[in-house]
Coordinates of C-alpha atoms and ligand atoms in Angstrom, one line a residue:
X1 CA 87.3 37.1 -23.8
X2 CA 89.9 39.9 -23.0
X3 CA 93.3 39.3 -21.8
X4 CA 91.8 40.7 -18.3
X5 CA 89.2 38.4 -18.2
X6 CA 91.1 35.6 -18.9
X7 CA 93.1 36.8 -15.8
X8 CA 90.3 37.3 -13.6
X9 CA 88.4 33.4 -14.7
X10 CA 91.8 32.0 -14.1
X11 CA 92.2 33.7 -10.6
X12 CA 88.1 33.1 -10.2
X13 CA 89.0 28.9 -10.9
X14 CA 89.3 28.8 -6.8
X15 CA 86.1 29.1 -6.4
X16 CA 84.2 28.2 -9.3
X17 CA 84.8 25.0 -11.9
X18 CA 85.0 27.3 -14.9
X19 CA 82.9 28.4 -17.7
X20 CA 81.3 25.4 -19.6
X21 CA 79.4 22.4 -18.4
X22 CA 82.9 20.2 -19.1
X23 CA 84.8 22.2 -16.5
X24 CA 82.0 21.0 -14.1
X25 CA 82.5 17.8 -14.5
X26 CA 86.0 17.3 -14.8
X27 CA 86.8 19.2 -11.9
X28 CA 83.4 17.3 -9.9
X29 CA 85.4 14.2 -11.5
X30 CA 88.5 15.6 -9.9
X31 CA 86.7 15.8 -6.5
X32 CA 85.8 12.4 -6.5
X33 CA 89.1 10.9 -6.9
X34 CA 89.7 12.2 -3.5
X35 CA 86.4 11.2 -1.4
X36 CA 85.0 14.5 -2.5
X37 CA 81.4 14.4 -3.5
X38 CA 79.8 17.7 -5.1
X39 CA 77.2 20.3 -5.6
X40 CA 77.3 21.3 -8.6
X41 CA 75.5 24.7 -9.7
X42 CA 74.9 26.3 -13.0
X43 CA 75.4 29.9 -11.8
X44 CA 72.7 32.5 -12.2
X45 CA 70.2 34.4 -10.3
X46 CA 67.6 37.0 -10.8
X47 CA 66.5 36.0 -13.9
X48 CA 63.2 37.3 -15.4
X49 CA 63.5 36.9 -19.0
X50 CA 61.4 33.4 -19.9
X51 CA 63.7 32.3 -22.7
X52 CA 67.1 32.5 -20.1
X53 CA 65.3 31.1 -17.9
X54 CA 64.3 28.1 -20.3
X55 CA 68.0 27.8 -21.2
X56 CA 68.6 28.1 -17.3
X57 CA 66.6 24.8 -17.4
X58 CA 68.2 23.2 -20.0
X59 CA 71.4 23.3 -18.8
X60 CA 70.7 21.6 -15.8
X61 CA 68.9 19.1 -18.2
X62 CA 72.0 18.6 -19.9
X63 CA 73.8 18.4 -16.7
X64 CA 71.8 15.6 -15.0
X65 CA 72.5 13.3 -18.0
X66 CA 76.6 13.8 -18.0
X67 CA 76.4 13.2 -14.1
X68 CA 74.3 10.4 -14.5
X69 CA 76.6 8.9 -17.7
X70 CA 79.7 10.0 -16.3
X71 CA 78.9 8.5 -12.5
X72 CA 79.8 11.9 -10.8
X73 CA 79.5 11.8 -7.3
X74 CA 76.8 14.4 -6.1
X75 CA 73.7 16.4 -6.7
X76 CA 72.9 19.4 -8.1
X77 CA 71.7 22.9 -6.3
X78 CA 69.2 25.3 -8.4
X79 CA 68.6 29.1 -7.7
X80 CA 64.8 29.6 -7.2
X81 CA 64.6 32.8 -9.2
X82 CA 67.3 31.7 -12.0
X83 CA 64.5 29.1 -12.9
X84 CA 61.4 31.4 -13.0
X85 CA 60.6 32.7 -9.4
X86 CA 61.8 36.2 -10.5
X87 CA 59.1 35.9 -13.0
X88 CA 56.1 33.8 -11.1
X89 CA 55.6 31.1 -8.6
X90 CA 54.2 29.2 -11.1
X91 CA 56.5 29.1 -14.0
X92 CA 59.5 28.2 -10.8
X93 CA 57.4 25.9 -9.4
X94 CA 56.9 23.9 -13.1
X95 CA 60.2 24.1 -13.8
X96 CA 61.5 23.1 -10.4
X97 CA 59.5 19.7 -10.7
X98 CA 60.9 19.1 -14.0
X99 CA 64.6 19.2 -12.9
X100 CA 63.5 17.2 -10.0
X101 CA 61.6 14.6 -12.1
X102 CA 64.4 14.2 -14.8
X103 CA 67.2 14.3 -11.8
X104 CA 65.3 11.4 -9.9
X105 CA 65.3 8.8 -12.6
X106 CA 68.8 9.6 -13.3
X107 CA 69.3 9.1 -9.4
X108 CA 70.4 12.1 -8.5
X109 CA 69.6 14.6 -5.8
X110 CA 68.4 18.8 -6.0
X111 CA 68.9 20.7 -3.4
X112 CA 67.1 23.8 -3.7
X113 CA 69.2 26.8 -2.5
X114 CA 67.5 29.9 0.0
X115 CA 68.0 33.3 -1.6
X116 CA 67.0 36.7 0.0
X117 CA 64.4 37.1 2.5
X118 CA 61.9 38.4 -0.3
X119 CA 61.6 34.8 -1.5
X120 CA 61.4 32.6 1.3
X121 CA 58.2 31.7 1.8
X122 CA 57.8 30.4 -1.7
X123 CA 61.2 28.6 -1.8
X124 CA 59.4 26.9 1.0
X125 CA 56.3 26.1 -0.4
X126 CA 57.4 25.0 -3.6
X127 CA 59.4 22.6 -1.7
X128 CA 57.3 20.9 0.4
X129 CA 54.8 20.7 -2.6
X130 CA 57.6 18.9 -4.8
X131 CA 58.2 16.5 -1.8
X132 CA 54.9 15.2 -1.6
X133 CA 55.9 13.0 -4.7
X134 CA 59.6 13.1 -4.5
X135 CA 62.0 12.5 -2.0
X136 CA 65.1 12.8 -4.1
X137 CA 65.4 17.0 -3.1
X138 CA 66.6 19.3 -0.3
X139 CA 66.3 22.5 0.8
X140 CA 68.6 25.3 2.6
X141 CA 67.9 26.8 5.7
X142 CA 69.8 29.6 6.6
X143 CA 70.6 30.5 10.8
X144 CA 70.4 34.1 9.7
X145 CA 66.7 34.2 9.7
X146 CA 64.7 34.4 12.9
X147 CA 62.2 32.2 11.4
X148 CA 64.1 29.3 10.7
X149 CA 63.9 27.2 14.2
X150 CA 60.0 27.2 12.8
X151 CA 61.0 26.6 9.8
X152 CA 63.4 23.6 10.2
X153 CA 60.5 21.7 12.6
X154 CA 58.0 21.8 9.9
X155 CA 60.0 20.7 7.2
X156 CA 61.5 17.7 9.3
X157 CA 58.2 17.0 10.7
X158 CA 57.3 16.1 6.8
X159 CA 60.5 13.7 6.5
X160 CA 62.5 17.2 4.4
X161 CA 66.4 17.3 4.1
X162 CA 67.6 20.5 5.4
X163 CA 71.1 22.0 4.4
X164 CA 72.2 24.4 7.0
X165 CA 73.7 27.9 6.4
X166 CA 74.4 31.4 8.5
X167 CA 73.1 33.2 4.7
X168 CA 74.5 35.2 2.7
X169 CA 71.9 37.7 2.1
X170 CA 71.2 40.8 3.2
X171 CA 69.9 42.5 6.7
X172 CA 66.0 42.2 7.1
X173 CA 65.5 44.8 10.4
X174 CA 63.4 42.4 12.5
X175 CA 63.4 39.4 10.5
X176 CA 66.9 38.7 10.5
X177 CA 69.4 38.4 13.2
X178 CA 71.8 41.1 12.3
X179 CA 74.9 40.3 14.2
X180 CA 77.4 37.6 13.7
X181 CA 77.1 36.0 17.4
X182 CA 73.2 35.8 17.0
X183 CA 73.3 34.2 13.0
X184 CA 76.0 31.8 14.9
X185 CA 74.3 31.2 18.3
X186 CA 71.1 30.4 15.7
X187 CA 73.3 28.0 13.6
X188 CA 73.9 25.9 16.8
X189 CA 70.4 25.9 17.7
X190 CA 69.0 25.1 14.3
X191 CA 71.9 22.2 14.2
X192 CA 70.9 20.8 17.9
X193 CA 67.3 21.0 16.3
X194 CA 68.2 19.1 13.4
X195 CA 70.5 16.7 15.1
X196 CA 67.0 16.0 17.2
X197 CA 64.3 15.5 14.8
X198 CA 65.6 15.1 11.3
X199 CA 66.5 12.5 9.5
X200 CA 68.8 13.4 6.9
X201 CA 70.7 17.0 6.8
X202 CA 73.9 18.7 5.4
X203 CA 75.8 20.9 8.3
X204 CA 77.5 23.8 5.6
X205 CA 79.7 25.8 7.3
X206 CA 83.5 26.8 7.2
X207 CA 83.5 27.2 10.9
X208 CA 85.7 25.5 13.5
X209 CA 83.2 25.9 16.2
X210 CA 80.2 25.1 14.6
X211 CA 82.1 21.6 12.9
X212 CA 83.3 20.7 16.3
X213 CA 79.5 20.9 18.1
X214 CA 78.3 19.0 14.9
X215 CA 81.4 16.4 15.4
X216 CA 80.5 16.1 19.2
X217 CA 76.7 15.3 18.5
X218 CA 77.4 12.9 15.6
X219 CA 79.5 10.6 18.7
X220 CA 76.5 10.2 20.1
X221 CA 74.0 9.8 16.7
X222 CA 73.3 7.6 14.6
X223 CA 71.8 10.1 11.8
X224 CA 72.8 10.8 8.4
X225 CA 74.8 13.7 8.0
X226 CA 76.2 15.4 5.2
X227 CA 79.0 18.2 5.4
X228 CA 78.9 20.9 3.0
X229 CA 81.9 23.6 2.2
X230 CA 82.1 26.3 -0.3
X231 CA 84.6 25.0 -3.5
X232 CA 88.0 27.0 -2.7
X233 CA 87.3 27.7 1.0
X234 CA 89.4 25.8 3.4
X235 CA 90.4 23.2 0.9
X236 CA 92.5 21.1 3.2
X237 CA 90.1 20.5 6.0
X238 CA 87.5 19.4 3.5
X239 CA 89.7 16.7 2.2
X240 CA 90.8 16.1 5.3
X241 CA 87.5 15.8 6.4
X242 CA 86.8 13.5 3.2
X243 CA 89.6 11.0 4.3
X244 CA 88.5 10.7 7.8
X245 CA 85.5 9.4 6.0
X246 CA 82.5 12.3 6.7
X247 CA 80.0 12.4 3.9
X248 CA 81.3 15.6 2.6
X249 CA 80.5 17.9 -0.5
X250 CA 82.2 20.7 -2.5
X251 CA 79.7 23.5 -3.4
X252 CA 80.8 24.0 -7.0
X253 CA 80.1 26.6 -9.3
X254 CA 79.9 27.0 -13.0
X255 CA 79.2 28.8 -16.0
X256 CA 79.6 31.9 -17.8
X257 CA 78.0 34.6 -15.3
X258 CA 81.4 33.5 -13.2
X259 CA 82.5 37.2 -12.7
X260 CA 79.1 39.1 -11.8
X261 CA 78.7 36.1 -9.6
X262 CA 82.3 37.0 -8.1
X263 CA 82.2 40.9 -7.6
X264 CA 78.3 40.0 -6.1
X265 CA 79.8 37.9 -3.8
X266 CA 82.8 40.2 -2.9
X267 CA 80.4 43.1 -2.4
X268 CA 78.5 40.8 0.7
X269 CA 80.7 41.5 3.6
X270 CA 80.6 38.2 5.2
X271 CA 81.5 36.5 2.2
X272 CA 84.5 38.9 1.4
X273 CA 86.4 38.4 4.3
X274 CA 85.8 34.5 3.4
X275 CA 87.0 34.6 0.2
X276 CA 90.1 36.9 1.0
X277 CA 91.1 34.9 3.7
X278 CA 90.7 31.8 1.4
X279 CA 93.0 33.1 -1.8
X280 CA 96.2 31.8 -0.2
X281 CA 95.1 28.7 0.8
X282 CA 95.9 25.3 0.2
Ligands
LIG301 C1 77.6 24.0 0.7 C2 77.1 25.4 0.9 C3 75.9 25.9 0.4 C4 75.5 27.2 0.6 N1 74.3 27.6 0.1 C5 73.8 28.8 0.5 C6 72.4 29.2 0.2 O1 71.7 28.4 -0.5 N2 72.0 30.4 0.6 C7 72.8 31.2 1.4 O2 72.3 32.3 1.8 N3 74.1 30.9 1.7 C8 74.6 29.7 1.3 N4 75.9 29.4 1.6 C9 76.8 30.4 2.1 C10 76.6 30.6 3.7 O3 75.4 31.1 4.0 C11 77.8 31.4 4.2 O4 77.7 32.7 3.7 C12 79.1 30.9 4.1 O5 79.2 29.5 4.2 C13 80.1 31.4 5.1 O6 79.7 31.1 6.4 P1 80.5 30.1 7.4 O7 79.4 29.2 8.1 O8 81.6 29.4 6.7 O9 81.0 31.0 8.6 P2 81.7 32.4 8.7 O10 81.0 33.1 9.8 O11 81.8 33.1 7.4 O12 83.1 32.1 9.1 C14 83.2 31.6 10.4 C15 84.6 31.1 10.7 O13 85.0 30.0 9.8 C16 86.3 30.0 9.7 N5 86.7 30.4 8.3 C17 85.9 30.9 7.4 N6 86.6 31.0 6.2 C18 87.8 30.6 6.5 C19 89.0 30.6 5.7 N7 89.0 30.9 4.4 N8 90.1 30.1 6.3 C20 90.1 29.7 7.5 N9 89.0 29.8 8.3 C21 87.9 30.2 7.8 C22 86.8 31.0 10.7 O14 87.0 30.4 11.9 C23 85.7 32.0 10.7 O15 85.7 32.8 11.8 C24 76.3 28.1 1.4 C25 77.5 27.6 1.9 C26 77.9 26.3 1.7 C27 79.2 25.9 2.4

């Protein structure tokens, strides 16, 4: 690596753990210490060559087992088209039990994360056809999509743990709400839906409002709720959060596709804002 892109990893460490599998978990380890559980992610997406994909599948092999023997605190999140939906259903769907198997008997939890529009409806299915036999995964919703009050009922009606988002993606005409008061008048709805019939969930967000709604119903609930935040982005509130004892995790990042995952991310205009306003943080 260049001089230039040691520069840019070392500026890109806010946001992601770093290059190798170590980084991970010394920084998930890092976490930890402080009440900080994680979500680790190998990064990648798009992927239709089979032998990435099979390393793709590896890695997260490889990472279960250091979780598992180094007792990190966390689960892990999987792209569906870095582990074969890019290539066909069937080759994600075989590989997504796989990490789920392997990541259940080493007791930990895969959450599977909602890409672009294009491949929603077989994120979903492949999920609920994975949690027929095991509980130990998750799935993102994201407020963005005018489908997802539907969405969210059927998955809790079969016992499914959602992890709510506004998404990232792109605008899908119809299909999507398209301005930021509808994706966040969604969010609250999806949440009071949630907060209603689910049983477990993770409330991801950054946002004051939508943490304080989610604060006032959890007064009145007795449900298990997770808190989710974006490694980097408001650091002190998660911690804070952490030490006022919410369940909370860091979304955290890794590997060597760090900078096309970066410039990707800065090119989304919802994110960029996000991350700009996060570089001076504490
Ligand atoms: C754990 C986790 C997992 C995710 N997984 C997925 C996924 O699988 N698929 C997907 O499409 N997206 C995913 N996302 C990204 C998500 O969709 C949003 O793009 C991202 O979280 C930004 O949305 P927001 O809810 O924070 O609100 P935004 O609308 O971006 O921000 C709203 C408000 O939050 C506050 N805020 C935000 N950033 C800052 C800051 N840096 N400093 C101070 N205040 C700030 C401000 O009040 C701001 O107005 C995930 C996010 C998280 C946290």
């Amino acid at each position: 690596m260049g001089v230039a892109g040691r520069i840019g990893l070392a500026v890109a460490k806010k946001w992601i753990a770093g290059v190798n599998i170590d980084d991970a978990i010394s920084e998930a380890r890092r976490l930890n210490l402080s009440n900080e559980n994680v979500i680790i992610n190998y990064l990648g997406e798009d992927i239709s060559e089979k032998s990435k994909v099979t390393k793709t599948v590896r890695t997260y092999s490889r990472l279960i087992k250091l979780m598992k023997s180094g007792k990190i605190s966390g689960s892990i999140a999987v792209k569906p088209t870095q582990i074969g939906l890019s290539i066909s259903f069937g080759i994600f769907l075989q590989n997504y039990v796989s990490i789920v198997k392997l990541a259940r008997h080493a007791g930990i939890f895969v959450w599977l994360d909602m890409e672009d529009y294009p491949y929603v409806d077989d994120t979903i299915k492949a999920y609920l056809l994975t949690l027929k036999r095991n509980k130990n995964t998750g799935i993102c919703i994201q407020s963005k999509l005018r489908r997802s009050m539907h969405d969210i009922r059927s998955i809790a009606k079969k016992g499914g743990t959602i992890r709510l988002v506004k998404g990232a993606y792109a605008d899908h005409g119809q299909k999507t709400y398209n301005s930021k008061d509808d994706v966040d008048r969604n969010y609250l709805e999806c949440m009071r839906l949630l907060f209603l019939h689910a049983r477990s969930f993770m409330i991801a967000t950054h946002d004051d409002k939508m943490l304080g709604v989610a604060s006032s119903y959890l007064k009145r609930s007795n449900k298990k709720v997770m808190f989710g935040m974006l490694k980097g982005i408001r650091p002190s509130l998660a911690l804070k959060m952490a030490k006022d004892g919410k369940s909370l995790y860091i979304y955290l990042p890794f590997g060597e596709n760090w900078l096309e995952y970066s410039v990707r991310r800065l090119k989304e205009k919802r994110n960029a804002s996000l991350i700009l306003r996060s570089v001076f943080q504490r």
